[in-house]
Short mmCIF file of C-alpha atoms in Angstrom, two decimals:
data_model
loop_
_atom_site.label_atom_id
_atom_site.label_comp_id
_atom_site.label_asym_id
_atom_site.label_seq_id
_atom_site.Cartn_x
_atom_site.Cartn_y
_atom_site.Cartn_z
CA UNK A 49 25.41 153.17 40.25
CA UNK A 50 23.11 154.72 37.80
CA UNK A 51 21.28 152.27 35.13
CA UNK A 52 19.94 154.08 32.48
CA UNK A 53 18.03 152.11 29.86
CA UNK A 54 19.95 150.67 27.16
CA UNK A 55 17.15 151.14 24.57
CA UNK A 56 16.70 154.88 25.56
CA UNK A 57 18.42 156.72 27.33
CA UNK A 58 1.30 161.40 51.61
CA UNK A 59 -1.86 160.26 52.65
CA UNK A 60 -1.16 157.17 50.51
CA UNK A 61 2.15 156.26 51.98
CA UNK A 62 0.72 156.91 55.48
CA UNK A 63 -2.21 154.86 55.05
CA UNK A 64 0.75 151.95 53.87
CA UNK A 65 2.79 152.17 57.51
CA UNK A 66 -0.69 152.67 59.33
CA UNK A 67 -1.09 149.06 57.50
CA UNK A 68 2.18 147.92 58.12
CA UNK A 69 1.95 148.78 61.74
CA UNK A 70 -1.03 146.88 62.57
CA UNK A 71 0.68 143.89 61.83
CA UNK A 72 -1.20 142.60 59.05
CA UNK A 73 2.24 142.24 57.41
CA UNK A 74 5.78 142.10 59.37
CA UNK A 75 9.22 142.71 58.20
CA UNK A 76 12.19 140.96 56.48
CA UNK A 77 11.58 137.20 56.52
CA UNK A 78 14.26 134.54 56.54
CA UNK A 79 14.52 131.22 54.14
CA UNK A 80 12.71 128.98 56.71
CA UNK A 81 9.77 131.91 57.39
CA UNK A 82 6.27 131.35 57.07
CA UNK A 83 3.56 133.59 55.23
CA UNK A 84 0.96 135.16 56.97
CA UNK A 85 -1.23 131.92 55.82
CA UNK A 86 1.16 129.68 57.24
CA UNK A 87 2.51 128.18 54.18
CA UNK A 88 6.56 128.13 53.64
CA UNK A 89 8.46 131.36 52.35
CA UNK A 90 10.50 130.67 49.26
CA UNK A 91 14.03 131.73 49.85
CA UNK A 92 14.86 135.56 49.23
CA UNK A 93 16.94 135.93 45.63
CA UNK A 94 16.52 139.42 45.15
CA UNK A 95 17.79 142.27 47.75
CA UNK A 96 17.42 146.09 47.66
CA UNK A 97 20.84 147.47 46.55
CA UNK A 98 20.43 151.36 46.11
CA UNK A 99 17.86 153.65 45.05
CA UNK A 100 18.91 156.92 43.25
CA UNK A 101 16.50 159.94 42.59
CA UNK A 102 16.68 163.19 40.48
CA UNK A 103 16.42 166.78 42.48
CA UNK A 104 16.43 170.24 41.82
CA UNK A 105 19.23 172.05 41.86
CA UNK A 106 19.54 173.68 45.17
CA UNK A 107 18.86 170.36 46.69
CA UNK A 108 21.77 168.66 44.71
CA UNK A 109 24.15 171.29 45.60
CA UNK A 110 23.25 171.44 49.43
CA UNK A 111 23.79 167.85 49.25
CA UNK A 112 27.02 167.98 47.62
CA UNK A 113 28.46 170.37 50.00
CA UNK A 114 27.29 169.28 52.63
CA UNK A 115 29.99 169.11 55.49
CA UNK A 116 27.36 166.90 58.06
CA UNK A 117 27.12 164.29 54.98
CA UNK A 118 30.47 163.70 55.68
CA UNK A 119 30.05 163.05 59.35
CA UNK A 120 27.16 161.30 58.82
CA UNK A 121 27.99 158.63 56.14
CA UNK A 122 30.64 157.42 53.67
CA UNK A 123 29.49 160.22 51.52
CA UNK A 124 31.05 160.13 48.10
CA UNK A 125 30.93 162.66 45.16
CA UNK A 126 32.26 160.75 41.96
CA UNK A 127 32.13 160.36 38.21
CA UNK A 128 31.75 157.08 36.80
CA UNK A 129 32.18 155.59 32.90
CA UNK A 130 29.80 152.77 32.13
CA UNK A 131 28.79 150.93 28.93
CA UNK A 132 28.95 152.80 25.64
CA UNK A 133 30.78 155.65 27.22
CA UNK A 134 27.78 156.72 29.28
CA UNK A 135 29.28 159.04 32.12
CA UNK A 136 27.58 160.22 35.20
CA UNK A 137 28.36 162.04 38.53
CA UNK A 138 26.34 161.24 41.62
CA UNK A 139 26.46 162.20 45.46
CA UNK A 140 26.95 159.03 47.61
CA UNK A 141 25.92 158.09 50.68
CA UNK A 142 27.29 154.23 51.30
CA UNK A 143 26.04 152.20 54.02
CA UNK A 144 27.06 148.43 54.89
CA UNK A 145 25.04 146.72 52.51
CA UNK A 146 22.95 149.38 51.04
CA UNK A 147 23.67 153.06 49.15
CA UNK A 148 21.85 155.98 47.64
CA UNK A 149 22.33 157.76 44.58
CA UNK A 150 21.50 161.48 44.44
CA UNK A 151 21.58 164.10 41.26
CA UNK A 152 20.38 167.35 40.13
CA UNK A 153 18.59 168.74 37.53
CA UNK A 154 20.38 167.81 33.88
CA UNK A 155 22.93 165.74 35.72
CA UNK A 156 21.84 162.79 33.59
CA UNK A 157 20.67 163.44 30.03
CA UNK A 158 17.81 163.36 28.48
CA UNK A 159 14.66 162.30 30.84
CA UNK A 160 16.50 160.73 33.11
CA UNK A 161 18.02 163.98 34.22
CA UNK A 162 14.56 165.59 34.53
CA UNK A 163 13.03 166.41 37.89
CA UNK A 164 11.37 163.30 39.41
CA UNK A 165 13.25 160.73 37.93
CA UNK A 166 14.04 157.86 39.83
CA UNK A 167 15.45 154.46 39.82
CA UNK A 168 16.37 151.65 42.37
CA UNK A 169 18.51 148.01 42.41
CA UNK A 170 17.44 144.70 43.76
CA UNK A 171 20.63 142.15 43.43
CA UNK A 172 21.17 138.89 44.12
CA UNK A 173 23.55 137.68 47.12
CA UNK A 174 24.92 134.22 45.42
CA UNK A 175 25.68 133.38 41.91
CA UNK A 176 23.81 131.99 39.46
CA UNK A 177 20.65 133.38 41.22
CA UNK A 178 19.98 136.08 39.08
CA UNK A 179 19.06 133.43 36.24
CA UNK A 180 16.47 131.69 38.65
CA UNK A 181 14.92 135.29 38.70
CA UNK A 182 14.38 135.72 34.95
CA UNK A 183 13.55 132.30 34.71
CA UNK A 184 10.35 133.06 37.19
CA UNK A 185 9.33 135.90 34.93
CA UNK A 186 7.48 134.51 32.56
CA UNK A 187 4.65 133.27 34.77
CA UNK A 188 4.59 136.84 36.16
CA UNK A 189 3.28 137.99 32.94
CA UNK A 190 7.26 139.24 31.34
CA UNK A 191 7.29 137.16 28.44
CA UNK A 192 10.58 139.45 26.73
CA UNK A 193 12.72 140.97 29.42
CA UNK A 194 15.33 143.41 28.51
CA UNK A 195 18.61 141.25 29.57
CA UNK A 196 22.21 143.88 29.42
CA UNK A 197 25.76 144.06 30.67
CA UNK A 198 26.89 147.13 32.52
CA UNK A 199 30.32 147.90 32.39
CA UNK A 200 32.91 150.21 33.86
CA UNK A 201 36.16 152.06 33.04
CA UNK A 202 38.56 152.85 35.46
CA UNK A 203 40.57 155.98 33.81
CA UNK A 204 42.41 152.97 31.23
CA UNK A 205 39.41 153.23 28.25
CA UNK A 206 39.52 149.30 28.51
CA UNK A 207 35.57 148.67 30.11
CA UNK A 208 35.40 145.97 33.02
CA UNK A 209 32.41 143.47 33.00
CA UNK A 210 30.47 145.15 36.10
CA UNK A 211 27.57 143.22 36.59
CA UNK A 212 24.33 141.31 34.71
CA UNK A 213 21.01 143.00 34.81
CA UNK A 214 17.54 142.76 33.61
CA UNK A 215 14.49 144.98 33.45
CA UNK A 216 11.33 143.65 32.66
CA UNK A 217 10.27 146.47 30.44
CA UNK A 218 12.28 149.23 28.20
CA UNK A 219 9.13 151.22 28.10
CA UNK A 220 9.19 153.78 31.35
CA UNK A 221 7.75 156.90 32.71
CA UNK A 222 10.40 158.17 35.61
CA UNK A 223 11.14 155.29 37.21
CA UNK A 224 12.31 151.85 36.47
CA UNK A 225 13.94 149.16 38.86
CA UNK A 226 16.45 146.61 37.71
CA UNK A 227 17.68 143.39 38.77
CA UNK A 228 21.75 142.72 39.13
CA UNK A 229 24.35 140.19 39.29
CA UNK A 230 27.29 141.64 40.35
CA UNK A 231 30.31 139.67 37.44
CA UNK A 232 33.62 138.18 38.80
CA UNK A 233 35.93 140.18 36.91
CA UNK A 234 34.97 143.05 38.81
CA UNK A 235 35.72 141.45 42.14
CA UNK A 236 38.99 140.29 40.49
CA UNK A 237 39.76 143.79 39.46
CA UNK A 238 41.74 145.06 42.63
CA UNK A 239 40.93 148.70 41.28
CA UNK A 240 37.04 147.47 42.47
CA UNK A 241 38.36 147.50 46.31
CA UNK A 242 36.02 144.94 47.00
CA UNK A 243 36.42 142.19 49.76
CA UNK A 244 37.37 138.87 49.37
CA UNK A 245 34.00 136.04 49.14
CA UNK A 246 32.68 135.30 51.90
CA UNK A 247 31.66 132.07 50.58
CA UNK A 248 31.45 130.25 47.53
CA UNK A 249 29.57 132.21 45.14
CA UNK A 250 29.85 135.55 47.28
CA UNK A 251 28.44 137.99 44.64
CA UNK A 252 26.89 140.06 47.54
CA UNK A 253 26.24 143.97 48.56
CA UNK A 254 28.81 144.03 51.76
CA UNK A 255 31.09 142.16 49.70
CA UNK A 256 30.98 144.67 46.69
CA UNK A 257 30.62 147.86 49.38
CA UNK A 258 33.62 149.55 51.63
CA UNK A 259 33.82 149.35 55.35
CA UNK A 260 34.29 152.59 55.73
CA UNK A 261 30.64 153.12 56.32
CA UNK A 262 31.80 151.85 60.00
CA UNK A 263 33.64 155.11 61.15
CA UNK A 264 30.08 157.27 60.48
CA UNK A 265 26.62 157.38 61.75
CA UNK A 266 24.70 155.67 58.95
CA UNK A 267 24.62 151.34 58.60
CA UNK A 268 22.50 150.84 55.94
CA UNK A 269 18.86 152.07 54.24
CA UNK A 270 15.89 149.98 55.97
CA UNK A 271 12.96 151.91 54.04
CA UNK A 272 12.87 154.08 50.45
CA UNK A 273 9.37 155.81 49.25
CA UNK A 274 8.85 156.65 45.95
CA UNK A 275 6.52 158.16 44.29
CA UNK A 276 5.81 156.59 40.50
CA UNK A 277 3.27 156.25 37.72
CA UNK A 278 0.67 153.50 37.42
CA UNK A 279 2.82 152.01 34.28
CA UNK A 280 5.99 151.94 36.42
CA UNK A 281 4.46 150.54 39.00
CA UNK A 282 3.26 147.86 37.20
CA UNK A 283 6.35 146.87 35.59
CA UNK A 284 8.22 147.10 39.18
CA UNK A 285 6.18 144.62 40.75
CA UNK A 286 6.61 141.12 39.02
CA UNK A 287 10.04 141.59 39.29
CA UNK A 288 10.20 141.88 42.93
CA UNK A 289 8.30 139.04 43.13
CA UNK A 290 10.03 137.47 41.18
CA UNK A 291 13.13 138.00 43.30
CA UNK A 292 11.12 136.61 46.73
CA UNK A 293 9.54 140.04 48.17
CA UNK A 294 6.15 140.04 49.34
CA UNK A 295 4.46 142.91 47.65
CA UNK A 296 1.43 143.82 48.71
CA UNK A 297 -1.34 146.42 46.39
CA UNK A 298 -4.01 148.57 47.78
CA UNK A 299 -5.96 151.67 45.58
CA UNK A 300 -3.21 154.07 44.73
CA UNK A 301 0.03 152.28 45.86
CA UNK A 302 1.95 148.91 46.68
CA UNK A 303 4.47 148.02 49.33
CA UNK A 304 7.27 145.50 49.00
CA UNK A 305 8.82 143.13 52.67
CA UNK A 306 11.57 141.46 52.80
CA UNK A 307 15.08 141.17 52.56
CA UNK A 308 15.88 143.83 55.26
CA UNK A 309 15.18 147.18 53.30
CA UNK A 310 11.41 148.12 52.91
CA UNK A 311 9.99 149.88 49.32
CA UNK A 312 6.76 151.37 49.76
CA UNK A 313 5.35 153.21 46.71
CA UNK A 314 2.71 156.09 45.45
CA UNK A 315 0.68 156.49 42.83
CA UNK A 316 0.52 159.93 41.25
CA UNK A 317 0.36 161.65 37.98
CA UNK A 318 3.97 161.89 36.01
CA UNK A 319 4.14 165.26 36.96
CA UNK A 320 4.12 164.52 40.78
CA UNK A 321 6.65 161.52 40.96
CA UNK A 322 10.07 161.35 42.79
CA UNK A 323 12.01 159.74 45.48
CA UNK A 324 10.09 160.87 48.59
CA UNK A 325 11.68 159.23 51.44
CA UNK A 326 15.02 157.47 53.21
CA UNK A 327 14.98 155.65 56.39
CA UNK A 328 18.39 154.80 57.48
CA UNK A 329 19.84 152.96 60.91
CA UNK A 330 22.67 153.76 62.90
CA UNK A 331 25.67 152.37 64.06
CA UNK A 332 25.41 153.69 67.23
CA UNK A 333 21.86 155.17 68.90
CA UNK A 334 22.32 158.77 69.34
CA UNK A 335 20.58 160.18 72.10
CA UNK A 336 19.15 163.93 70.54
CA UNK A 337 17.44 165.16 67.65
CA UNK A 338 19.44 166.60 64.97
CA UNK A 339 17.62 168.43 61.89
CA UNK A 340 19.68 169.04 58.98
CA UNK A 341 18.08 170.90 56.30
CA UNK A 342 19.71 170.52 52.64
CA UNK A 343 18.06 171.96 50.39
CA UNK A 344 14.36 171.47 49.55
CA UNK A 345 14.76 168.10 51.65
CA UNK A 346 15.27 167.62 55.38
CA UNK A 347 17.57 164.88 57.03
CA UNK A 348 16.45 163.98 60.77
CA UNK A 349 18.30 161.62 62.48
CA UNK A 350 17.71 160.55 65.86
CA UNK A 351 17.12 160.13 68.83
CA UNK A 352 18.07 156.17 68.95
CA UNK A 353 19.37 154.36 66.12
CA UNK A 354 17.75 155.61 62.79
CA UNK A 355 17.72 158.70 60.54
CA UNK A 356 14.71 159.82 58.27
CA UNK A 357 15.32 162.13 55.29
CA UNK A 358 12.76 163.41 53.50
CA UNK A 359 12.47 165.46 50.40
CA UNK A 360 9.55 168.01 49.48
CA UNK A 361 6.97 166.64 46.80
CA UNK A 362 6.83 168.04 43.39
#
């Protein structure tokens, strides 16, 4: 789901997975892990959700019409009313635990509709947890977090509490993540189709996603790269940390571990940002090479059991 803000509307990256791929850091870590110093791993509270990004037009509509989408994934092209009678109509692809979000040029208004825009979701898999996350903000230098309720009508006009989030800034260039708590009355809301907890306190991504993703190709989105400004950047981080990821900076870029679903990020100038990158796995390995292009962007998936789509830099 979109989030816009309620008060407002690769040599890097390469350098990152040459990192990465050393082994100086490894991948997601479980509540009884140890750091790379040997000292105990707090448990994970915050988990990538979805990521959406902005695209021109050509892209968007290749997308959208895509009749290999539709093999590939639980691909979904809907229109959704959330608070204040903000509407908006992404392409989705929906994986197990994980989703994107994809729209065009002056799908969204205002900036956030602009080419290079970007956004993504970290949630929490257990009630209450999402608390324990702003609570850890303040000694991660956010001292006035912007705390909202996202909401969302079904066709009736009556809004249904959706879920809890927080951003640690309203300020923003192109790209801003948020935190989430999905709310009970949306699981209780059979209109949701969501699945019954799992255990107590279940407010968690497979819970809150279809199975359908289980009849196509893609299982879920292991890596997203991004390319953002210095400012966004900045504002991203404590809150990942804040949610249990690892993030690690270097000159001109971060990367964040854990929780299954890696976010590796670029520096540029605000004319050069975007979502840059999807790694997806499989279902099922696949044993040739398939190249879709769509658009500006090109989808790859196999051979084995993952799928890289990449779309073309500003």
């Amino acid at each position: 789901m979109l989030i816009r803000r309620m008060s407002r509307t690769s040599t890097v990256l390469a350098a990152v997975f040459a990192f990465v791929l050393a082994g100086t850091l490894t991948g997601a870590a479980t509540p009884s892990s140890s750091s790379p110093d040997g000292h105990p791993v707090a448990r994970q509270l915050l988990f990538f959700n979805h990521a959406y990004g902005v695209f021109d037009r050509e892209t968007a509509d290749a997308i959208e019409h895509s009749g290999y989408l539709r093999d590939f994934a639980n691909f979904q092209v809907r229109t959704t009313t959330g608070a204040d009678g903000q509407v908006w109509t992404g392409r989705y692809l929906l994986g197990r635990q994980t989703y994107v979000e994809l729209f065009g040029v002056g799908d969204l208004p205002g900036k956030d509709g602009e080419l290079g825009s970007a956004g993504a979701a970290v949630s929490v898999e257990r009630s209450g947890d999402l608390a324990t996350v702003i609570d850890r903000l303040p000694e991660l230098g956010i001292t006035d977090p912007l705390l909202f309720q996202q909401t969302r009508d079904f066709g009736d006009g009556i809004p249904v509490p959706w879920f809890d989030g927080v951003f640690t800034t309203g300020e923003y260039d192109t790209f801003g993540t948020w935190g989430m708590e999905y709310r009970p009355e949306y699981f209780a809301d059979p209109r949701g189709n969501t699945e019954p907890p799992a255990y107590p306190g279940d407010v968690g991504r497979e819970r809150y996603l279809p199975d359908d993703y289980r009849d196509r190709l893609m299982r879920d989105v292991t890596e997203i790269r991004l390319a953002v400004t210095a400012r966004d950047l900045g504002n991203t981080v404590p809150l990942l940390k804040a949610g249990g990821f690892t993030v690690k900076s270097f000159p001109g870029g971060a990367i964040a571990l854990r929780g299954g679903t890696t976010l590796a990020f670029e520096v540029v100038p605000i004319g050069e940002t975007g979502l840059r990158g999807i790694d997806m796995s499989l279902n099922r390995p696949v044993s040739h090479r398939h190249v879709e292009r769509l658009g500006t962007s090109t989808l790859v998936v196999g051979p084995g059991s993952h799928a890289v789509w990449t779309f073309a830099a500003r």
